[in-house]
XYZ file of C-alpha atoms in Angstrom:
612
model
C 128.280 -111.954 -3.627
C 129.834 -108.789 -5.159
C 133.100 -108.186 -4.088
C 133.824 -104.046 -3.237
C 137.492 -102.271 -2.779
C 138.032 -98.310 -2.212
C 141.477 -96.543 -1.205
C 141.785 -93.110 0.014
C 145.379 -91.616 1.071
C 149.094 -91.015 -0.446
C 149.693 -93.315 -2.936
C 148.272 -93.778 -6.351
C 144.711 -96.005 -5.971
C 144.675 -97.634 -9.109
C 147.374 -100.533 -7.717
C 145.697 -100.945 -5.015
C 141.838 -101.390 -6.394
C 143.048 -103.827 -9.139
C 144.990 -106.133 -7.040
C 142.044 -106.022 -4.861
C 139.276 -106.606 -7.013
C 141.988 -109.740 -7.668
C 141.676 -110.904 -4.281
C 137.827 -110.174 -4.532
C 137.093 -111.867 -8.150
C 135.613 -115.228 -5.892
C 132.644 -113.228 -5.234
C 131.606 -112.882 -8.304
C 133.364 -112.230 -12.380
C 130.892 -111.179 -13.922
C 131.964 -107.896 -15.115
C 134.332 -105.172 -13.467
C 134.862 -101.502 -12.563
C 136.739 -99.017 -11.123
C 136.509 -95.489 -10.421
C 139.231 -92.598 -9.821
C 139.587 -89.149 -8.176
C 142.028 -86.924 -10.189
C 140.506 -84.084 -9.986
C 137.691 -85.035 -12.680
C 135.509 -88.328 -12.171
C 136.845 -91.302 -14.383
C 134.957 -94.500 -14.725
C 136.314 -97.654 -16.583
C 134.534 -100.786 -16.693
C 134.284 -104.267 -18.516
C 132.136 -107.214 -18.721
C 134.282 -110.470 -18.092
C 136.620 -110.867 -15.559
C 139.077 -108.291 -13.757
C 142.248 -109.018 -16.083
C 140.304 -107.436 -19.165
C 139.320 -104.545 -17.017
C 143.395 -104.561 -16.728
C 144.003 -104.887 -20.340
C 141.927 -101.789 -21.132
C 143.102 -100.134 -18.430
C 146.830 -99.914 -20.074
C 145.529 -97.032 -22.192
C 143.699 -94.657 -20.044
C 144.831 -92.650 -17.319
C 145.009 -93.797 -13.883
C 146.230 -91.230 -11.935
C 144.544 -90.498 -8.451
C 144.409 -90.739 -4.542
C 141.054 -91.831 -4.200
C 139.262 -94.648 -6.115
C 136.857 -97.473 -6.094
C 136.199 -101.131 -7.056
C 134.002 -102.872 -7.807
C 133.277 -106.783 -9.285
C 130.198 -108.029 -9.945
C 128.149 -111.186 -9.811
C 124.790 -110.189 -11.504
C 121.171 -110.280 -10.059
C 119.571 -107.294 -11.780
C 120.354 -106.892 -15.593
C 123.141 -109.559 -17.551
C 126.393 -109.025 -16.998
C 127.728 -105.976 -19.572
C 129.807 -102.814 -19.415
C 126.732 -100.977 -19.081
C 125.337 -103.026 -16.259
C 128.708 -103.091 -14.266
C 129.230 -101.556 -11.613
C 130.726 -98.139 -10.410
C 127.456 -96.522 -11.324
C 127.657 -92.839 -11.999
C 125.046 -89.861 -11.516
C 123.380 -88.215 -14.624
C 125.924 -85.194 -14.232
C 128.949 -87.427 -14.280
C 129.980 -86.129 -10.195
C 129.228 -88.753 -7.906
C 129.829 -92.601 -8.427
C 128.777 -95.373 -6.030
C 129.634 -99.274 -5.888
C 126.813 -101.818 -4.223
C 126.806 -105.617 -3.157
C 122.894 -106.579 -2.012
C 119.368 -105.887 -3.420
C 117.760 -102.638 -3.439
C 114.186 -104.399 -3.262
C 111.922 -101.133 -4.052
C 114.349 -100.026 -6.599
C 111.367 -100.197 -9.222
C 109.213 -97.554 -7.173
C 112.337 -95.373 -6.983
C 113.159 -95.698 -10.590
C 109.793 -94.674 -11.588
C 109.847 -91.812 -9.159
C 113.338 -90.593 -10.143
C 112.042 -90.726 -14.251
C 109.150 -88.172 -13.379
C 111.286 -86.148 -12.008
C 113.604 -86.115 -15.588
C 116.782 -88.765 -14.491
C 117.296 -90.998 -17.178
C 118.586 -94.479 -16.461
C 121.316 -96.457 -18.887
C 121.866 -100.009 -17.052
C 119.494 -102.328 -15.933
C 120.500 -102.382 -12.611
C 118.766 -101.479 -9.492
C 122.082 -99.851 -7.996
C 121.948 -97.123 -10.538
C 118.765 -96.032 -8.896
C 120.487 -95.404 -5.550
C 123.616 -93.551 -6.964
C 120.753 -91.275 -9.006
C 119.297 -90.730 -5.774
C 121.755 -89.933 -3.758
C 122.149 -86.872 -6.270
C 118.854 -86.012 -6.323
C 118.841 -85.576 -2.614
C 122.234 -83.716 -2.974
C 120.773 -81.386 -5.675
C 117.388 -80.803 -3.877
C 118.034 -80.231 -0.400
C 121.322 -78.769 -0.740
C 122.482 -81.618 1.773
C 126.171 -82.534 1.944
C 127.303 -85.935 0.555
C 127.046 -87.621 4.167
C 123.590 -86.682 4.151
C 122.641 -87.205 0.801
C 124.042 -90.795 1.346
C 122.240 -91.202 5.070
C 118.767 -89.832 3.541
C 119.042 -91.813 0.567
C 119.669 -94.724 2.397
C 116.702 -94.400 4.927
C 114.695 -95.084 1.660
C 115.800 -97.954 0.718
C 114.354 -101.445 1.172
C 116.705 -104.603 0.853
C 120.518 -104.841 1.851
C 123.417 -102.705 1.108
C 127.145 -102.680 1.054
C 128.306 -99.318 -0.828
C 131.137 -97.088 -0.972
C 130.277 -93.678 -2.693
C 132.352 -90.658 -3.777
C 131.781 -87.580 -5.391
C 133.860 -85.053 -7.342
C 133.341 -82.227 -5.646
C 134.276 -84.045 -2.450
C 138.011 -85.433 -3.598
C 138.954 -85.510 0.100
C 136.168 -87.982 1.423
C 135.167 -91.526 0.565
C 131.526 -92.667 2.400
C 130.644 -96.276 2.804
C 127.408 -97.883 4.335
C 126.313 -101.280 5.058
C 123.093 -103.186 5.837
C 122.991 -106.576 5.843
C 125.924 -107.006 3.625
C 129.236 -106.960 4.775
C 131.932 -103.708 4.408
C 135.483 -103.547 6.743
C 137.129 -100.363 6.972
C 141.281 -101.250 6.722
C 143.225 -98.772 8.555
C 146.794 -98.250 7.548
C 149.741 -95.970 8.406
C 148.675 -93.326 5.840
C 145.772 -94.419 3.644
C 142.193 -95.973 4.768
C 140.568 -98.702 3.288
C 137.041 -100.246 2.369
C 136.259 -103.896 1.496
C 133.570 -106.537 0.909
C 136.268 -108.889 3.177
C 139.655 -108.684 4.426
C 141.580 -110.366 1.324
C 142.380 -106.985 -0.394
C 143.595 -105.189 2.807
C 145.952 -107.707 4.563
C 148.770 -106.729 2.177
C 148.521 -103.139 3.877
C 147.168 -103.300 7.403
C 146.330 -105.920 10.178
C 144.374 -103.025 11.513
C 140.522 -103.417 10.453
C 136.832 -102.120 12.201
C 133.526 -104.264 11.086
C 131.087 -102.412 10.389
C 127.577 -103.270 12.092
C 124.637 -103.326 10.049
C 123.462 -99.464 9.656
C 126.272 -97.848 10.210
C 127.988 -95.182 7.823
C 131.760 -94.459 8.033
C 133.117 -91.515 6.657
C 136.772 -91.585 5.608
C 139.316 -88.693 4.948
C 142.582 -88.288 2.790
C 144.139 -86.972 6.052
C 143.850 -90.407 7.545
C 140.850 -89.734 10.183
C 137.563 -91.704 10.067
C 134.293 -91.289 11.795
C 130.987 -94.322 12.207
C 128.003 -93.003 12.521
C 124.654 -94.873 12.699
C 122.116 -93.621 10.097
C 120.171 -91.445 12.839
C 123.396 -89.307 12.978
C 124.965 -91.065 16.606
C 129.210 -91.209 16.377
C 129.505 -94.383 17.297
C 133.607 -95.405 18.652
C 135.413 -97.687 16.442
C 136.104 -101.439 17.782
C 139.315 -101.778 16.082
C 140.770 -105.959 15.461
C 143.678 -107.246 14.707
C 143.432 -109.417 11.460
C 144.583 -113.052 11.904
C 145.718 -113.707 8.617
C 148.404 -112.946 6.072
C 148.998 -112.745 2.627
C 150.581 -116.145 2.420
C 147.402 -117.767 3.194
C 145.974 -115.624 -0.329
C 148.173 -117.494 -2.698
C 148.401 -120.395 -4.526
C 151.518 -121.685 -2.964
C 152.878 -123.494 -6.361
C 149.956 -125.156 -6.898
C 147.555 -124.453 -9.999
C 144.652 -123.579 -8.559
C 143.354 -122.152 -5.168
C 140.906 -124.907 -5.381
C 143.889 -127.821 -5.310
C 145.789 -126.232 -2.452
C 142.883 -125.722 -0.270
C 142.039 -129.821 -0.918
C 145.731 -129.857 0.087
C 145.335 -128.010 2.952
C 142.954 -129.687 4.610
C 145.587 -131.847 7.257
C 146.480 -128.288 8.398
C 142.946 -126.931 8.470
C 141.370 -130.063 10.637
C 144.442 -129.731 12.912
C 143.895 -125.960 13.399
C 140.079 -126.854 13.881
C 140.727 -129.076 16.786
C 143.886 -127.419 18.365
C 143.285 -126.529 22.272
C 140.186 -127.693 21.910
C 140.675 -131.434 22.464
C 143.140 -133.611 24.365
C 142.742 -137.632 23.657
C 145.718 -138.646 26.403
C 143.717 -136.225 29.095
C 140.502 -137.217 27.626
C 138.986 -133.707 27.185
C 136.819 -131.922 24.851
C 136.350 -127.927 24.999
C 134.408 -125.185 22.776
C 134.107 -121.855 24.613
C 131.316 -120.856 22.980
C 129.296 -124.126 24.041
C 130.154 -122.883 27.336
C 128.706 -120.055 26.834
C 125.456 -121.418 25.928
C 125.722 -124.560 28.316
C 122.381 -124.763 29.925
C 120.188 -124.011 26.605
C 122.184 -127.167 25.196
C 121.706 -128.932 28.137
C 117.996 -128.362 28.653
C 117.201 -128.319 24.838
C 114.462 -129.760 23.375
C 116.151 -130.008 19.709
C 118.863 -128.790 17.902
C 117.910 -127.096 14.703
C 120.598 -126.845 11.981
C 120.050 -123.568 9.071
C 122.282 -123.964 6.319
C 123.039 -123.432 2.540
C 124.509 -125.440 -0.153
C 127.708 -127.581 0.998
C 127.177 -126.310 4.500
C 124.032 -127.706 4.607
C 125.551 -130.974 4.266
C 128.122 -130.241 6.655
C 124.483 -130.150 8.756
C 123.108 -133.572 8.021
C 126.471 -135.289 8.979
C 125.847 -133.101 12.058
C 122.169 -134.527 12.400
C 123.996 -138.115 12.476
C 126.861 -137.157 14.896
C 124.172 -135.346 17.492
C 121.452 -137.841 17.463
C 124.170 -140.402 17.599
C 126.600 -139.248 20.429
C 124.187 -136.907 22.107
C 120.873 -138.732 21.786
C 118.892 -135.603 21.147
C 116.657 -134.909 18.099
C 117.756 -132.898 14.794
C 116.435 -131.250 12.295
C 118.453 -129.700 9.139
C 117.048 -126.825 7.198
C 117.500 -125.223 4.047
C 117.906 -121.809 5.488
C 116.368 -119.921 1.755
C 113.010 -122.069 3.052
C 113.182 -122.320 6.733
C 112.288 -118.648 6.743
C 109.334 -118.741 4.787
C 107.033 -122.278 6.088
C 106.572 -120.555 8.955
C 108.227 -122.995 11.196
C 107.647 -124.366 14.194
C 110.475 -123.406 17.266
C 110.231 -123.198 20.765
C 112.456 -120.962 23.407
C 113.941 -124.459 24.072
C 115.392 -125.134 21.006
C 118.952 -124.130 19.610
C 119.154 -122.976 16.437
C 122.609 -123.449 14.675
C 123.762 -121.484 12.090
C 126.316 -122.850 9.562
C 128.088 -120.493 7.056
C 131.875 -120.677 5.629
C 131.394 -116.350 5.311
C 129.137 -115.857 8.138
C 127.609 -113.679 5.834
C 124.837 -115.948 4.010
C 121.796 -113.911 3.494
C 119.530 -117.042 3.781
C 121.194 -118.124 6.907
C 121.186 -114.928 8.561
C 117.701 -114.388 7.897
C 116.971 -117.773 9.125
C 118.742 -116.937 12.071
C 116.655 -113.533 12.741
C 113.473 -115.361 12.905
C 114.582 -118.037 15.331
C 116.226 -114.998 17.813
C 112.555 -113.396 17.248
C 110.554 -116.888 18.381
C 113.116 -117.010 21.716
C 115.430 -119.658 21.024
C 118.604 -119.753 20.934
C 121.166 -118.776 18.350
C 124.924 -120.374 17.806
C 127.269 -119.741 14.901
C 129.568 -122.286 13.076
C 131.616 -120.091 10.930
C 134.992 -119.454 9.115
C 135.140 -115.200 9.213
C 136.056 -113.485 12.457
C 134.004 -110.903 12.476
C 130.901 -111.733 10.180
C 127.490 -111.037 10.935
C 126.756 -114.715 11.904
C 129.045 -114.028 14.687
C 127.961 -110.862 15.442
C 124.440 -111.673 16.066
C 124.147 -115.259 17.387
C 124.283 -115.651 21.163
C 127.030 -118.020 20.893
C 129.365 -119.803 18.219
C 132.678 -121.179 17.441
C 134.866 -120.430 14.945
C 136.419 -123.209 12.261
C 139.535 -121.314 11.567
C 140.012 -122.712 8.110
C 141.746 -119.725 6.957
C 140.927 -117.776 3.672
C 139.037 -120.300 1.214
C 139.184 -118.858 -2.353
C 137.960 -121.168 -4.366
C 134.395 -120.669 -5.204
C 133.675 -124.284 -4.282
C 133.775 -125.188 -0.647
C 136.642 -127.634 0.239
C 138.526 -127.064 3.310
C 135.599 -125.055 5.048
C 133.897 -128.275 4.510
C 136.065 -130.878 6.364
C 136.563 -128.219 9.276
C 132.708 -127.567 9.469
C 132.317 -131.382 10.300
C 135.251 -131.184 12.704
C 133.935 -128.645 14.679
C 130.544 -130.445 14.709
C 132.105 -133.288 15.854
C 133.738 -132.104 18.930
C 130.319 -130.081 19.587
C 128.531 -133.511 19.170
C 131.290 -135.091 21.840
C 130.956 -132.486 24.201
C 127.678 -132.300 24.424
C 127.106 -135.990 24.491
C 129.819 -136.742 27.265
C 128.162 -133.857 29.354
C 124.944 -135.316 28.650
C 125.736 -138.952 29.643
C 124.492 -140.767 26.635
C 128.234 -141.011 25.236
C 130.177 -144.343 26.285
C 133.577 -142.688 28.347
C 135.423 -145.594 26.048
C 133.976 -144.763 23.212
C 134.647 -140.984 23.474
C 138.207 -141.528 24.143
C 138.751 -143.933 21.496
C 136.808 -141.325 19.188
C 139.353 -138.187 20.466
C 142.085 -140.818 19.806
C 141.007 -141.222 16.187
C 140.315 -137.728 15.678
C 143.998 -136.376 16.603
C 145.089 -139.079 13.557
C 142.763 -137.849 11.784
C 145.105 -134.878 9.904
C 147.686 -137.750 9.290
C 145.041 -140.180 7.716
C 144.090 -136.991 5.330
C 147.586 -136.949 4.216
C 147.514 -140.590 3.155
C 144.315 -139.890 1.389
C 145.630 -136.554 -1.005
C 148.653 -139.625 -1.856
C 146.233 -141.272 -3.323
C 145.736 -138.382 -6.302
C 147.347 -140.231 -9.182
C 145.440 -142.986 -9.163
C 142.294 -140.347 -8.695
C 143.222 -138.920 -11.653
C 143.287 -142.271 -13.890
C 139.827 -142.393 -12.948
C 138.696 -139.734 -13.714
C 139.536 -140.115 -17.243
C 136.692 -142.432 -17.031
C 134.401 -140.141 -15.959
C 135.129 -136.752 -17.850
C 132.895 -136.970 -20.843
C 129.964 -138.786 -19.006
C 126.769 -136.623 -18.984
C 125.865 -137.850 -15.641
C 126.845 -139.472 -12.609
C 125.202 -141.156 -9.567
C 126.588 -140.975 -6.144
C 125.416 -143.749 -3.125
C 126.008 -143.329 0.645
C 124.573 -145.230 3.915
C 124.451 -143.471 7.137
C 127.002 -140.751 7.803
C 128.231 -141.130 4.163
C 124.956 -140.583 2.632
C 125.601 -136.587 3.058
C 129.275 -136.924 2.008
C 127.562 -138.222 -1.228
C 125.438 -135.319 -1.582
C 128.738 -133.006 -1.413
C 130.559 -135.197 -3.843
C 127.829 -134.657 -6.233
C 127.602 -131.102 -5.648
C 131.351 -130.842 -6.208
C 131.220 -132.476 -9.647
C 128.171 -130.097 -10.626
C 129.554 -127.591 -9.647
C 132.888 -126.792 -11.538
C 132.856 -129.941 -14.306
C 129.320 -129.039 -15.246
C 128.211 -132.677 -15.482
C 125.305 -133.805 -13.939
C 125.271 -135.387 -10.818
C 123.238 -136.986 -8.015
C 123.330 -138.267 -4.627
C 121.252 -140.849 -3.167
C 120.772 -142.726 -0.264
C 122.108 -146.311 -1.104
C 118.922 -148.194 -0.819
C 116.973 -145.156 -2.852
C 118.705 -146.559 -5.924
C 116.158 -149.063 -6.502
C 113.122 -146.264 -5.751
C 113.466 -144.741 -8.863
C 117.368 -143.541 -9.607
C 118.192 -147.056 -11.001
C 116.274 -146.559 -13.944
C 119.280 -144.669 -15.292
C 121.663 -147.090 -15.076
C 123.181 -148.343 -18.257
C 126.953 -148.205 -19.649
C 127.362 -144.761 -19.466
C 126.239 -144.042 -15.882
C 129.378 -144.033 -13.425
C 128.227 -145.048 -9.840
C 130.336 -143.721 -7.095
C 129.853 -145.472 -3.853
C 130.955 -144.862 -0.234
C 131.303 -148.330 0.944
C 133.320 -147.844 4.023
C 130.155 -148.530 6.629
C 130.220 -151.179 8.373
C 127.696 -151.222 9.929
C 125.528 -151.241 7.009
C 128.129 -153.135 4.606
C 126.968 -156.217 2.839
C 123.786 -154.161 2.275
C 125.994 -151.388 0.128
C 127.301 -155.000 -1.226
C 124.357 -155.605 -2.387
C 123.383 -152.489 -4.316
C 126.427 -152.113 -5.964
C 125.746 -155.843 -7.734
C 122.160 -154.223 -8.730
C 124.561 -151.292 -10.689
C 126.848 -154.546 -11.897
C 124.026 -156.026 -13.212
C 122.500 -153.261 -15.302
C 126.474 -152.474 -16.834
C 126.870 -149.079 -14.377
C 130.843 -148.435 -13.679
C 131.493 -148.664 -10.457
C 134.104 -146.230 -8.490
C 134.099 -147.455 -4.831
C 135.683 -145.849 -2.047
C 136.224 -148.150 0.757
C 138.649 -148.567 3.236
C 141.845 -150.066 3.487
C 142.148 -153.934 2.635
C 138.743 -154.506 1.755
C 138.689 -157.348 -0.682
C 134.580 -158.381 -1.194
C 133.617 -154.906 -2.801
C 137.307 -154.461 -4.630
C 135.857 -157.230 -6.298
C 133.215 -156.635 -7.494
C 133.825 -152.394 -8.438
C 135.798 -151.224 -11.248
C 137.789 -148.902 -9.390
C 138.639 -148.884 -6.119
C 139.997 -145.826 -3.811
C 140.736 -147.087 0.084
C 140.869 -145.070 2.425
C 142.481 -145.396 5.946
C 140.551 -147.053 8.154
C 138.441 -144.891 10.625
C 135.540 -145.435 13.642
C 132.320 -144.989 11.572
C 131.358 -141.298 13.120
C 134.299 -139.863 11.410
C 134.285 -141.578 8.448
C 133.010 -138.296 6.199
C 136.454 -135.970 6.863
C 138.218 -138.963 5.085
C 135.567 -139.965 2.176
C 134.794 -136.569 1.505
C 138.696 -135.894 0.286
C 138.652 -138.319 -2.956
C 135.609 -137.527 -3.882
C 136.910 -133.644 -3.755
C 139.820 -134.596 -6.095
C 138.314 -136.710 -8.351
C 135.626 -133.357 -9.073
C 138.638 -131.356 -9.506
C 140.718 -133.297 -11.936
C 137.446 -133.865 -14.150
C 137.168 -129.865 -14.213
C 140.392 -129.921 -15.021
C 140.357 -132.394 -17.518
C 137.103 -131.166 -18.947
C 138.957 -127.550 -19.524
C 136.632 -125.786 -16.788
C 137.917 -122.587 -14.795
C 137.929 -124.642 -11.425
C 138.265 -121.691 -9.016
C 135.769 -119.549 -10.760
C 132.635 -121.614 -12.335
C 130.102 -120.456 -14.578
C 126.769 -118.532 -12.711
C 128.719 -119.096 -9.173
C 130.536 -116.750 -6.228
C 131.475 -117.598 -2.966
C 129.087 -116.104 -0.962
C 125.613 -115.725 -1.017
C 124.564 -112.440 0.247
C 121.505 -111.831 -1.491
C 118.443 -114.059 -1.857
């Protein structure tokens, strides 16, 4: 959600916190702060996004060794100087910065007032930093144990970084369900929400496990400690990315090259992991877990937003190829129906950050009823991965843009081979079949590429589209989900209106908004289920809809009939989303663009949900 920076060492902060809060400014723009060490306490802040916190910036000081960041997607009080974030102490010595929810904040506040500390934001991380003081003042405790105490009151989850005037020498971070690495470099140490502000320094970083405080030093020394006092030693990784993969790359936006980058990204999703001429599929981590796939019951997939769709093309490709049932959850409700789950079912746990607070809580009740627990995620490192019994990795690389893309298309790939393995090990896949479906899947990187060709003509359509108020989106089978994300994607960052539906819903209710200004766009590459997507897209015809249908390549019946056509290359049915999915990605992008919406960063969104 919130994104957090903090340096501490021999060079001037300031650089360092704003280029990071740069890196950071996908997890949320609401509003932006920093705060410096040099000697005094200064704070500078601004609603909006991190350049106007640099514009004001130009005429205040900036000198200082120490500092943090901090920018903001709101959840308690709108986004304003006041409300953002470093929050200071009543006597102007100790600041703090906070991503998560302090959930009793409001009994805290209330305490805090009686005892004569007077609030100005609306936010509930002022009550922590007020706190923290109080602690400091009243029990003569040190800032580490201020910070510990304080914390062991606290209901919700916490990533915070806190520093204090009369401690220019230390910086003191925390986390609790909410992610914080500590970068260490040759002579400075580092804090962050992820690793995009620290790979410019270090490849050196430490995750920090949920409860754990780390206390760093200007002399370059560290220490983790769990909040009951216990030095715990550092697990030190090597980061596997580089600051390459955190720029545009000539293109315009982060959201365009990571569409671009999708060839690359499916590629590096499959590589050592299959072999069509050998006829092999291979996930570690399934290996890991072989038996409770083997002997399971179900497969049970938790997920948010466009992961969640990533799941229901999974719920196709398992019952499918491995013949076993599926069930696909919103995680922010699986949690709280009570649900039913049995030692014998695996729960699976998709998240691009590994970090979703939905997901991971959905994941914490399914450890607690026995089953078990495997990870689909992007982020080495995250708490997903950290606390599942198993998982595999997509190794997408950084995604920036707010609005899933490449995450997306490697989800499905990993799913995939998950879905072939299993189902070859199981028996209920045909040995042809799988190696015609490895086969395919090696092209599939090429057939991308022949897909992102297509933009031009994407982008003559969606002239069409950009000043529509709505839009419907159809799908049979394993392209019903696809439709679902290509809806999303168009809501999301061109703020139209948009729908999916299975194909034969239409006429259940949908279809009643058809008229000359509803675009229909169609996934009509099935064919399995093809002259019945024939059919429905005559019922749009007939009631005036514009038609956009994306079919593949040398299909003449439905070219006929659409006004637009996109074709695709030609793919075996299973795979047939990490080729549909790619136009429908473009076409949402060039109607943002067209529309004059910030693509990377849309209105009310960030990148990753850590808070419920």
């Amino acid at each position: 959600m919130c994104g957090i920076v903090a340096y501490i060492g021999g060079d001037a902060a300031f650089p360092v916190l704003i280029k990071g809060l740069q890196r950071l400014e996908y997890r949320g723009y609401d509003s932006a702060g920093i705060a410096l060490l040099d000697p005094l306490l200064s704070v500078y802040k601004k609603q909006g996004k991190v350049a106007g916190l640099l514009e004001f910036a130009r005429d205040v000081p900036t000198a200082g060794k120490v500092g943090i960041g901090h920018t903001r997607w709101a959840t308690h009080g709108v986004p304003s100087d006041v409300n953002a974030h470093p929050h200071v102490s009543s006597d102007g010595e100790i600041a703090l910065v906070h991503n998560g929810i302090i959930e009793n904040y409001s009994l805290l506040k209330t305490a805090l007032e009686n005892q004569g500390h007077r609030f100005v934001s609306e936010t509930d991380t002022e009550v922590l930093v007020h706190l923290i003081a109080e602690i400091k003042s009243r029990e003569s405790a040190d800032l580490e144990e201020a910070v510990r105490l304080a914390l062991q009151r606290v209901v919700g989850a916490y990533a915070i970084v806190v520093m204090d005037a009369a401690r220019p020498d230390i910086l003191i971070g925390a986390r609790k369900s909410s992610p914080l690495v500590l970068g260490i470099g040759a002579d400075a140490l580092y804090l962050a929400s992820d690793a995009t502000p620290i790979v410019e320094y270090t490849n050196k970083v430490v995750y920090l496990q949920d409860e754990e405080l780390v206390v760093l030093r200007s002399d370059g020394t560290f220490e983790i400690k769990t909040m009951q006092n216990e030095l715990m030693p550092p697990f030190i990784q090597e980061l596997d990315i580089n600051i390459e993969m955190l720029e545009k790359g000539g293109f315009e936006h982060f959201m365009l090259k990571e569409i671009h980058d999708q060839p690359r990204t499916i590629a590096e999703c499959m590589r050592g992991r299959i072999h069509a001429a050998e006829g092999w599929v291979h996930l570690g981590g399934m290996e890991v877990c072989s038996d409770a796939f083997m002997n399971a019951q179900r497969l049970i997939f938790a997920a948010c937003g466009t992961s969640w769709h990533a799941g229901l093309i999974a719920e196709y490709l398992f019952e499918d190829l491995a013949r076993i049932p599926v069930e696909v959850e919103y995680a922010s409700e699986f949690r709280y129906r009570n649900p039913v789950i049995a030692e014998q079912d695996v729960v699976i746990a998709i998240s691009q950050s590994g970090e979703t607070a939905d997901t991971l809580a959905a994941l914490e009740l399914a450890k607690a009823r026995g089953a078990t627990t495997y990870g689909v995620v992007n982020v080495v490192g995250s708490s997903i991965a950290r606390v599942t019994d198993a998982g595999s990795y997509i190794h997408a690389g950084p995604e920036i843009g707010v609005a899933s893309t490449k995450a997306f298309t490697a989800q499905v790939t990993l799913l995939t081979l998950m879905a072939l393995q299993m189902g070859l090990k199981k028996g209920t896949l045909d040995p042809v079949f799988f190696r015609e479906l490895l086969h395919e899947l090696e092209a599939i990187p090429g057939k991308v590429q022949a897909v992102l060709a297509m933009d031009k003509l994407i982008q003559q359509i969606a002239v069409e589209i950009k000043d529509k108020p709505n839009a419907l989106y159809l799908g049979r089978g394993y392209n019903f989900p696809v439709a679902l994300e290509g809806a999303l994607k168009l809501k999301e960052i061109s703020y139209i209106h948009a729908e999916g539906y299975p194909a034969a819903e239409m006429k259940h209710g949908p279809i009643a908004l058809i008229d000359e200004e509803m675009p229909v766009i169609v996934l009509a590459t099935n064919k399995s289920a093809y002259e019945k997507i024939a059919s429905n897209i005559q019922e749009v015809k007939a009631r005036k809809g514009l038609v956009i249908a994306i079919v593949s390549r040398g299909d003449t019946q439905i070219r006929a009939m659409a006004d637009y056509t996109l074709e695709i290359p030609d793919t075996l049915e299973p795979l047939t989303p990490l080729l549909a999915a790619i136009p429908l990605q473009l076409l949402a992008y060039h109607i943002a663009v067209m529309r004059g919406c910030d693509v990377d960063q849309p209105r009310n969104l960030a990148k990753s949900v850590t808070v419920e």
